[in-house]
Amino acid sequence: MRDTIPPQARVQTGVPQATRRRTPGGPIALLMLAPFLIAYLLFFVFPIGRAVQLSLTQSSLTETGPFVGLTNYVQLAGDPDFWASVLHTGQFALYTVIPVTLLGMLMALAVNRLVRARNFAQALFFLPFVLPVSVVTLLWQWILNSSFGLVHNLFGTDIAWFGEPTTAMPMVALVTVWWTVGFNMLLFLAGLQNISREVYEAAQLDGAQGWTAFRTITWPLLWPVTTLVLTLQLISSLKIFAQVYILTGGGPFNSTQVVLQYMYNTAFQNLDAGYASAIAVAFFLIILLVSLMQAALLRGRS
């Protein structure tokens, strides 16, 4: 019977079956993706397009002005305040990205060795991350207050930590590290718990313990998590705004004014929405470029 069916007929009967298997999934998949696609277009793509459009105009907050081409970008290229804010943002990223990554890893290594108090230590380290930024900043304003703060009472110092140009940005970075390191600890802890115990047992049979086991087993197997933490932390640090805005307001003498605060002041104090949009677009491109460079560097390390 099989030989009596022509090959062309078998081919013709096979095509509709494949089509019937694939066709019903298309509309259903699009229907399920529709809410996300609509939200993505409305709240991500449209604002970006609107910002690019405004950056090419001389607009205020309430009225779209005339088209001025690349005038805002030319002005931005020669704006010393903008480049100073870029420098301050990079300074903040330098103070936070590596320290918060290393501290998160060390805390995860310590918590992972605990048996009875692991959950308690995990909750204790993660607790600051669930606090809102307003509570965190108020808490540290009291701790570092030069008249009645905890540091003043313990050590007798009268330094205005958030009021001196040399200490303001490091103190903002310190507050941010304390606030966010718990989240990175959880990521590293999940990575450590995914490493099989058999690998360490086999290494012990070969005499690898302590630092040797960490260097040859833990660190290589933890590198994907480290890459993720470094990427997330860099992007988060470049978008710093709330801590600086509440703790220092960009001062003293604009020594902590970061890019997002400069953009905020331009838009909502100077009422120049066109120039603020040009700052937003330029900064988006800077973050994209830095992220791509970091990804290429980390990929090469992998």
mmCIF file of C-alpha atoms in Angstrom:
data_model
loop_
_atom_site.group_PDB
_atom_site.id
_atom_site.type_symbol
_atom_site.label_atom_id
_atom_site.label_comp_id
_atom_site.label_asym_id
_atom_site.label_seq_id
_atom_site.Cartn_x
_atom_site.Cartn_y
_atom_site.Cartn_z
ATOM 1 C CA MET A 1 0.000 0.000 0.000
ATOM 2 C CA ARG A 2 2.799 2.462 0.772
ATOM 3 C CA ASP A 3 4.219 2.040 -2.747
ATOM 4 C CA THR A 4 0.866 2.868 -4.371
ATOM 5 C CA ILE A 5 0.897 6.471 -3.004
ATOM 6 C CA PRO A 6 2.787 8.864 -5.336
ATOM 7 C CA PRO A 7 5.623 10.870 -3.715
ATOM 8 C CA GLN A 8 4.005 14.146 -4.860
ATOM 9 C CA ALA A 9 0.828 13.212 -3.003
ATOM 10 C CA ARG A 10 2.765 12.518 0.195
ATOM 11 C CA VAL A 11 4.502 15.909 -0.110
ATOM 12 C CA GLN A 12 1.202 17.665 -0.801
ATOM 13 C CA THR A 13 -0.444 16.012 2.189
ATOM 14 C CA GLY A 14 2.530 16.879 4.455
ATOM 15 C CA VAL A 15 2.490 20.682 3.847
ATOM 16 C CA PRO A 16 -1.006 21.390 5.145
ATOM 17 C CA GLN A 17 -0.299 19.327 8.273
ATOM 18 C CA ALA A 18 2.745 21.488 9.107
ATOM 19 C CA THR A 19 0.772 24.612 8.337
ATOM 20 C CA ARG A 20 -2.062 23.481 10.587
ATOM 21 C CA ARG A 21 0.426 22.934 13.432
ATOM 22 C CA ARG A 22 1.950 26.433 13.173
ATOM 23 C CA THR A 23 -0.938 28.649 12.139
ATOM 24 C CA PRO A 24 -3.108 28.537 15.312
ATOM 25 C CA GLY A 25 -0.181 29.665 17.523
ATOM 26 C CA GLY A 26 0.403 32.939 15.664
ATOM 27 C CA PRO A 27 -2.744 34.911 16.536
ATOM 28 C CA ILE A 28 -2.829 33.515 20.065
ATOM 29 C CA ALA A 29 0.804 34.495 20.665
ATOM 30 C CA LEU A 30 0.178 37.994 19.299
ATOM 31 C CA LEU A 31 -2.924 38.317 21.448
ATOM 32 C CA MET A 32 -0.991 37.348 24.567
ATOM 33 C CA LEU A 33 1.858 39.720 23.699
ATOM 34 C CA ALA A 34 -0.463 42.598 22.841
ATOM 35 C CA PRO A 35 -0.722 44.106 26.389
ATOM 36 C CA PHE A 36 3.051 44.191 26.737
ATOM 37 C CA LEU A 37 3.584 45.566 23.234
ATOM 38 C CA ILE A 38 0.983 48.295 23.758
ATOM 39 C CA ALA A 39 2.486 49.285 27.128
ATOM 40 C CA TYR A 40 6.004 49.171 25.624
ATOM 41 C CA LEU A 41 5.030 51.438 22.749
ATOM 42 C CA LEU A 42 3.063 53.871 24.939
ATOM 43 C CA PHE A 43 5.443 54.175 27.889
ATOM 44 C CA PHE A 44 8.865 53.538 26.316
ATOM 45 C CA VAL A 45 8.997 54.083 22.561
ATOM 46 C CA PHE A 46 6.633 57.083 22.426
ATOM 47 C CA PRO A 47 8.397 59.046 25.240
ATOM 48 C CA ILE A 48 11.762 58.460 23.564
ATOM 49 C CA GLY A 49 10.430 59.690 20.247
ATOM 50 C CA ARG A 50 8.803 62.678 21.942
ATOM 51 C CA ALA A 51 12.040 63.544 23.753
ATOM 52 C CA VAL A 52 14.003 63.411 20.500
ATOM 53 C CA GLN A 53 11.404 65.641 18.840
ATOM 54 C CA LEU A 54 11.472 68.183 21.697
ATOM 55 C CA SER A 55 15.280 68.227 21.686
ATOM 56 C CA LEU A 56 15.107 69.676 18.179
ATOM 57 C CA THR A 57 12.836 72.531 19.248
ATOM 58 C CA GLN A 58 12.948 75.582 21.500
ATOM 59 C CA SER A 59 10.114 74.460 23.759
ATOM 60 C CA SER A 60 8.948 75.254 27.256
ATOM 61 C CA LEU A 61 7.110 72.931 29.626
ATOM 62 C CA THR A 62 3.712 74.103 28.455
ATOM 63 C CA GLU A 63 4.266 74.916 24.781
ATOM 64 C CA THR A 64 6.083 73.280 21.892
ATOM 65 C CA GLY A 65 8.324 75.900 20.292
ATOM 66 C CA PRO A 66 9.751 76.271 16.798
ATOM 67 C CA PHE A 67 12.090 73.768 15.184
ATOM 68 C CA VAL A 68 15.732 74.754 15.736
ATOM 69 C CA GLY A 69 17.541 71.712 14.367
ATOM 70 C CA LEU A 70 20.712 70.723 16.228
ATOM 71 C CA THR A 71 21.077 74.061 18.034
ATOM 72 C CA ASN A 72 20.438 72.524 21.462
ATOM 73 C CA TYR A 73 23.058 69.818 20.851
ATOM 74 C CA VAL A 74 25.640 72.366 19.692
ATOM 75 C CA GLN A 75 24.992 74.411 22.827
ATOM 76 C CA LEU A 76 25.214 71.240 24.936
ATOM 77 C CA ALA A 77 28.605 70.314 23.496
ATOM 78 C CA GLY A 78 30.045 73.589 24.807
ATOM 79 C CA ASP A 79 28.137 73.649 28.104
ATOM 80 C CA PRO A 80 30.645 73.342 31.016
ATOM 81 C CA ASP A 81 27.866 72.671 33.534
ATOM 82 C CA PHE A 82 26.721 69.644 31.534
ATOM 83 C CA TRP A 83 30.203 68.163 31.315
ATOM 84 C CA ALA A 84 30.767 68.870 35.019
ATOM 85 C CA SER A 85 27.589 66.937 35.788
ATOM 86 C CA VAL A 86 28.807 64.061 33.580
ATOM 87 C CA LEU A 87 32.068 64.074 35.549
ATOM 88 C CA HIS A 88 30.207 64.004 38.867
ATOM 89 C CA THR A 89 28.035 61.117 37.648
ATOM 90 C CA GLY A 90 31.123 59.159 36.623
ATOM 91 C CA GLN A 91 32.697 59.959 39.981
ATOM 92 C CA PHE A 92 29.668 58.542 41.771
ATOM 93 C CA ALA A 93 29.767 55.379 39.591
ATOM 94 C CA LEU A 94 33.465 54.986 40.409
ATOM 95 C CA TYR A 95 32.722 55.222 44.132
ATOM 96 C CA THR A 96 29.874 52.704 44.079
ATOM 97 C CA VAL A 97 30.041 50.069 41.293
ATOM 98 C CA ILE A 98 33.125 48.121 42.382
ATOM 99 C CA PRO A 99 32.638 48.534 46.174
ATOM 100 C CA VAL A 100 28.997 47.461 46.165
ATOM 101 C CA THR A 101 29.837 44.450 43.981
ATOM 102 C CA LEU A 102 32.734 43.310 46.161
ATOM 103 C CA LEU A 103 30.807 43.872 49.380
ATOM 104 C CA GLY A 104 27.812 41.966 48.020
ATOM 105 C CA MET A 105 30.055 39.025 47.139
ATOM 106 C CA LEU A 106 31.828 39.025 50.524
ATOM 107 C CA MET A 107 28.526 39.198 52.386
ATOM 108 C CA ALA A 108 27.121 36.346 50.290
ATOM 109 C CA LEU A 109 30.206 34.216 50.991
ATOM 110 C CA ALA A 110 29.830 34.877 54.725
ATOM 111 C CA VAL A 111 26.080 34.173 54.789
ATOM 112 C CA ASN A 112 26.521 31.031 52.706
ATOM 113 C CA ARG A 113 28.804 29.553 55.357
ATOM 114 C CA LEU A 114 26.204 30.003 58.084
ATOM 115 C CA VAL A 115 23.893 27.142 59.001
ATOM 116 C CA ARG A 116 21.525 28.184 61.793
ATOM 117 C CA ALA A 117 21.458 31.980 61.409
ATOM 118 C CA ARG A 118 21.523 32.104 57.616
ATOM 119 C CA ASN A 119 17.949 33.335 57.168
ATOM 120 C CA PHE A 120 18.349 35.914 59.933
ATOM 121 C CA ALA A 121 21.594 37.280 58.475
ATOM 122 C CA GLN A 122 20.088 37.295 54.993
ATOM 123 C CA ALA A 123 17.088 39.308 56.196
ATOM 124 C CA LEU A 124 19.304 41.644 58.228
ATOM 125 C CA PHE A 125 21.530 42.507 55.265
ATOM 126 C CA PHE A 126 18.601 42.844 52.850
ATOM 127 C CA LEU A 127 16.471 45.033 55.165
ATOM 128 C CA PRO A 128 17.937 48.426 54.092
ATOM 129 C CA PHE A 129 17.058 47.715 50.466
ATOM 130 C CA VAL A 130 13.314 47.643 51.208
ATOM 131 C CA LEU A 131 13.422 51.109 52.796
ATOM 132 C CA PRO A 132 12.283 54.051 50.648
ATOM 133 C CA VAL A 133 14.922 56.544 49.634
ATOM 134 C CA SER A 134 13.377 59.278 51.790
ATOM 135 C CA VAL A 135 13.775 57.157 54.945
ATOM 136 C CA VAL A 136 17.338 56.175 54.042
ATOM 137 C CA THR A 137 18.424 59.758 53.440
ATOM 138 C CA LEU A 138 16.759 61.061 56.604
ATOM 139 C CA LEU A 139 18.422 58.306 58.629
ATOM 140 C CA TRP A 140 21.883 59.157 57.312
ATOM 141 C CA GLN A 141 21.316 62.891 57.671
ATOM 142 C CA TRP A 142 20.790 62.210 61.380
ATOM 143 C CA ILE A 143 23.753 59.800 61.662
ATOM 144 C CA LEU A 144 26.163 62.252 60.016
ATOM 145 C CA ASN A 145 24.739 65.455 61.453
ATOM 146 C CA SER A 146 27.628 67.645 62.642
ATOM 147 C CA SER A 147 25.770 68.884 65.758
ATOM 148 C CA PHE A 148 23.786 65.988 67.189
ATOM 149 C CA GLY A 149 24.445 63.012 64.892
ATOM 150 C CA LEU A 150 25.603 59.566 65.939
ATOM 151 C CA VAL A 151 29.082 60.036 64.425
ATOM 152 C CA HIS A 152 29.431 63.392 66.203
ATOM 153 C CA ASN A 153 28.501 61.884 69.571
ATOM 154 C CA LEU A 154 30.781 58.850 69.150
ATOM 155 C CA PHE A 155 33.881 60.498 67.730
ATOM 156 C CA GLY A 156 33.411 64.178 68.571
ATOM 157 C CA THR A 157 33.728 65.286 64.941
ATOM 158 C CA ASP A 158 31.966 68.406 63.704
ATOM 159 C CA ILE A 159 32.452 67.827 59.982
ATOM 160 C CA ALA A 160 29.526 68.780 57.750
ATOM 161 C CA TRP A 161 29.765 65.586 55.703
ATOM 162 C CA PHE A 162 27.172 66.656 53.131
ATOM 163 C CA GLY A 163 28.257 70.301 53.195
ATOM 164 C CA GLU A 164 31.921 70.008 52.208
ATOM 165 C CA PRO A 165 32.898 69.642 48.524
ATOM 166 C CA THR A 166 35.514 66.999 49.372
ATOM 167 C CA THR A 167 33.213 64.764 51.436
ATOM 168 C CA ALA A 168 29.734 65.294 49.975
ATOM 169 C CA MET A 169 29.957 62.889 47.028
ATOM 170 C CA PRO A 170 31.808 60.115 48.935
ATOM 171 C CA MET A 171 29.137 60.298 51.655
ATOM 172 C CA VAL A 172 26.327 60.054 49.069
ATOM 173 C CA ALA A 173 28.120 57.020 47.642
ATOM 174 C CA LEU A 174 28.457 55.514 51.133
ATOM 175 C CA VAL A 175 24.719 55.901 51.740
ATOM 176 C CA THR A 176 23.953 54.283 48.392
ATOM 177 C CA VAL A 177 26.277 51.332 49.020
ATOM 178 C CA TRP A 178 24.699 50.726 52.440
ATOM 179 C CA TRP A 179 21.227 50.947 50.897
ATOM 180 C CA THR A 180 21.694 48.679 47.874
ATOM 181 C CA VAL A 181 24.338 46.110 48.795
ATOM 182 C CA GLY A 182 21.730 43.702 50.179
ATOM 183 C CA PHE A 183 20.194 43.167 46.744
ATOM 184 C CA ASN A 184 23.566 42.261 45.253
ATOM 185 C CA MET A 185 24.189 39.904 48.172
ATOM 186 C CA LEU A 186 21.014 38.004 47.276
ATOM 187 C CA LEU A 187 22.143 37.629 43.647
ATOM 188 C CA PHE A 188 25.555 36.316 44.692
ATOM 189 C CA LEU A 189 23.991 34.032 47.294
ATOM 190 C CA ALA A 190 21.736 32.486 44.649
ATOM 191 C CA GLY A 191 24.796 31.953 42.447
ATOM 192 C CA LEU A 192 26.726 30.310 45.292
ATOM 193 C CA GLN A 193 23.873 27.959 46.124
ATOM 194 C CA ASN A 194 23.721 26.824 42.490
ATOM 195 C CA ILE A 195 27.310 25.541 42.662
ATOM 196 C CA SER A 196 27.219 21.808 43.263
ATOM 197 C CA ARG A 197 28.764 20.517 46.490
ATOM 198 C CA GLU A 198 30.238 17.609 44.538
ATOM 199 C CA VAL A 199 32.554 20.037 42.763
ATOM 200 C CA TYR A 200 34.039 21.194 46.079
ATOM 201 C CA GLU A 201 34.269 17.607 47.354
ATOM 202 C CA ALA A 202 36.156 16.558 44.225
ATOM 203 C CA ALA A 203 38.449 19.578 44.616
ATOM 204 C CA GLN A 204 39.153 18.652 48.238
ATOM 205 C CA LEU A 205 40.252 15.208 47.129
ATOM 206 C CA ASP A 206 42.773 16.981 44.886
ATOM 207 C CA GLY A 207 43.934 19.148 47.786
ATOM 208 C CA ALA A 208 42.179 22.390 46.759
ATOM 209 C CA GLN A 209 40.858 24.254 49.808
ATOM 210 C CA GLY A 210 40.413 27.821 51.001
ATOM 211 C CA TRP A 211 41.742 30.418 48.580
ATOM 212 C CA THR A 212 42.623 27.786 45.960
ATOM 213 C CA ALA A 213 39.044 26.473 45.923
ATOM 214 C CA PHE A 214 37.696 30.023 45.647
ATOM 215 C CA ARG A 215 40.083 30.947 42.814
ATOM 216 C CA THR A 216 39.592 27.777 40.766
ATOM 217 C CA ILE A 217 35.935 26.936 41.467
ATOM 218 C CA THR A 218 33.869 29.670 43.127
ATOM 219 C CA TRP A 219 35.135 32.668 41.184
ATOM 220 C CA PRO A 220 34.840 31.127 37.673
ATOM 221 C CA LEU A 221 31.391 29.671 38.367
ATOM 222 C CA LEU A 222 30.261 32.934 39.958
ATOM 223 C CA TRP A 223 31.479 35.085 37.069
ATOM 224 C CA PRO A 224 28.103 35.172 35.207
ATOM 225 C CA VAL A 225 26.444 36.566 38.347
ATOM 226 C CA THR A 226 29.299 39.043 38.762
ATOM 227 C CA THR A 227 28.796 40.214 35.195
ATOM 228 C CA LEU A 228 25.092 40.722 35.811
ATOM 229 C CA VAL A 229 25.702 42.645 39.041
ATOM 230 C CA LEU A 230 28.333 44.891 37.449
ATOM 231 C CA THR A 231 26.041 45.703 34.522
ATOM 232 C CA LEU A 232 23.003 46.446 36.692
ATOM 233 C CA GLN A 233 25.058 48.459 39.162
ATOM 234 C CA LEU A 234 26.722 50.575 36.477
ATOM 235 C CA ILE A 235 23.411 51.488 34.849
ATOM 236 C CA SER A 236 21.843 52.201 38.241
ATOM 237 C CA SER A 237 24.778 54.393 39.292
ATOM 238 C CA LEU A 238 24.660 56.435 36.103
ATOM 239 C CA LYS A 239 20.969 57.134 36.769
ATOM 240 C CA ILE A 240 21.631 58.533 40.267
ATOM 241 C CA PHE A 241 19.229 61.323 41.216
ATOM 242 C CA ALA A 242 17.098 60.897 44.353
ATOM 243 C CA GLN A 243 19.896 60.531 46.912
ATOM 244 C CA VAL A 244 21.766 63.562 45.580
ATOM 245 C CA TYR A 245 18.618 65.637 45.276
ATOM 246 C CA ILE A 246 17.580 64.980 48.896
ATOM 247 C CA LEU A 247 20.964 64.889 50.635
ATOM 248 C CA THR A 248 22.863 67.722 48.965
ATOM 249 C CA GLY A 249 20.603 69.323 46.349
ATOM 250 C CA GLY A 250 23.591 69.237 44.008
ATOM 251 C CA GLY A 251 25.779 71.299 46.348
ATOM 252 C CA PRO A 252 27.951 72.485 47.814
ATOM 253 C CA PHE A 253 28.995 74.687 44.874
ATOM 254 C CA ASN A 254 27.469 72.174 42.409
ATOM 255 C CA SER A 255 30.103 69.616 43.441
ATOM 256 C CA THR A 256 27.504 66.820 43.503
ATOM 257 C CA GLN A 257 25.250 67.959 40.680
ATOM 258 C CA VAL A 258 24.749 64.873 38.491
ATOM 259 C CA VAL A 259 23.315 64.742 34.983
ATOM 260 C CA LEU A 260 19.741 63.882 35.917
ATOM 261 C CA GLN A 261 19.601 66.720 38.419
ATOM 262 C CA TYR A 262 20.998 69.147 35.864
ATOM 263 C CA MET A 263 18.325 67.968 33.444
ATOM 264 C CA TYR A 264 15.653 68.336 36.156
ATOM 265 C CA ASN A 265 16.762 71.879 36.986
ATOM 266 C CA THR A 266 16.841 72.823 33.306
ATOM 267 C CA ALA A 267 13.329 71.515 32.709
ATOM 268 C CA PHE A 268 11.483 72.457 35.902
ATOM 269 C CA GLN A 269 13.375 75.511 37.162
ATOM 270 C CA ASN A 270 14.568 77.105 33.938
ATOM 271 C CA LEU A 271 11.434 75.826 32.108
ATOM 272 C CA ASP A 272 13.530 74.914 29.045
ATOM 273 C CA ALA A 273 12.057 71.594 27.926
ATOM 274 C CA GLY A 274 13.850 71.583 24.565
ATOM 275 C CA TYR A 275 17.328 71.858 26.095
ATOM 276 C CA ALA A 276 16.425 69.395 28.872
ATOM 277 C CA SER A 277 15.323 66.897 26.207
ATOM 278 C CA ALA A 278 18.655 67.338 24.438
ATOM 279 C CA ILE A 279 20.401 66.542 27.761
ATOM 280 C CA ALA A 280 18.223 63.431 28.146
ATOM 281 C CA VAL A 281 18.961 62.162 24.626
ATOM 282 C CA ALA A 282 22.701 62.841 24.933
ATOM 283 C CA PHE A 283 22.874 61.128 28.313
ATOM 284 C CA PHE A 284 20.924 58.148 26.981
ATOM 285 C CA LEU A 285 23.541 57.748 24.257
ATOM 286 C CA ILE A 286 26.351 58.039 26.826
ATOM 287 C CA ILE A 287 24.796 55.309 29.005
ATOM 288 C CA LEU A 288 24.266 53.115 25.942
ATOM 289 C CA LEU A 289 27.887 53.565 24.851
ATOM 290 C CA VAL A 290 29.274 52.857 28.335
ATOM 291 C CA SER A 291 27.051 49.784 28.720
ATOM 292 C CA LEU A 292 28.171 48.386 25.360
ATOM 293 C CA MET A 293 31.823 48.965 26.240
ATOM 294 C CA GLN A 294 31.357 47.264 29.598
ATOM 295 C CA ALA A 295 29.511 44.327 27.998
ATOM 296 C CA ALA A 296 32.316 43.869 25.450
ATOM 297 C CA LEU A 297 34.930 44.041 28.209
ATOM 298 C CA LEU A 298 33.125 41.520 30.418
ATOM 299 C CA ARG A 299 32.441 39.225 27.451
ATOM 300 C CA GLY A 300 36.153 39.191 26.683
ATOM 301 C CA ARG A 301 36.887 38.361 30.329
ATOM 302 C CA SER A 302 34.392 35.477 30.161
#
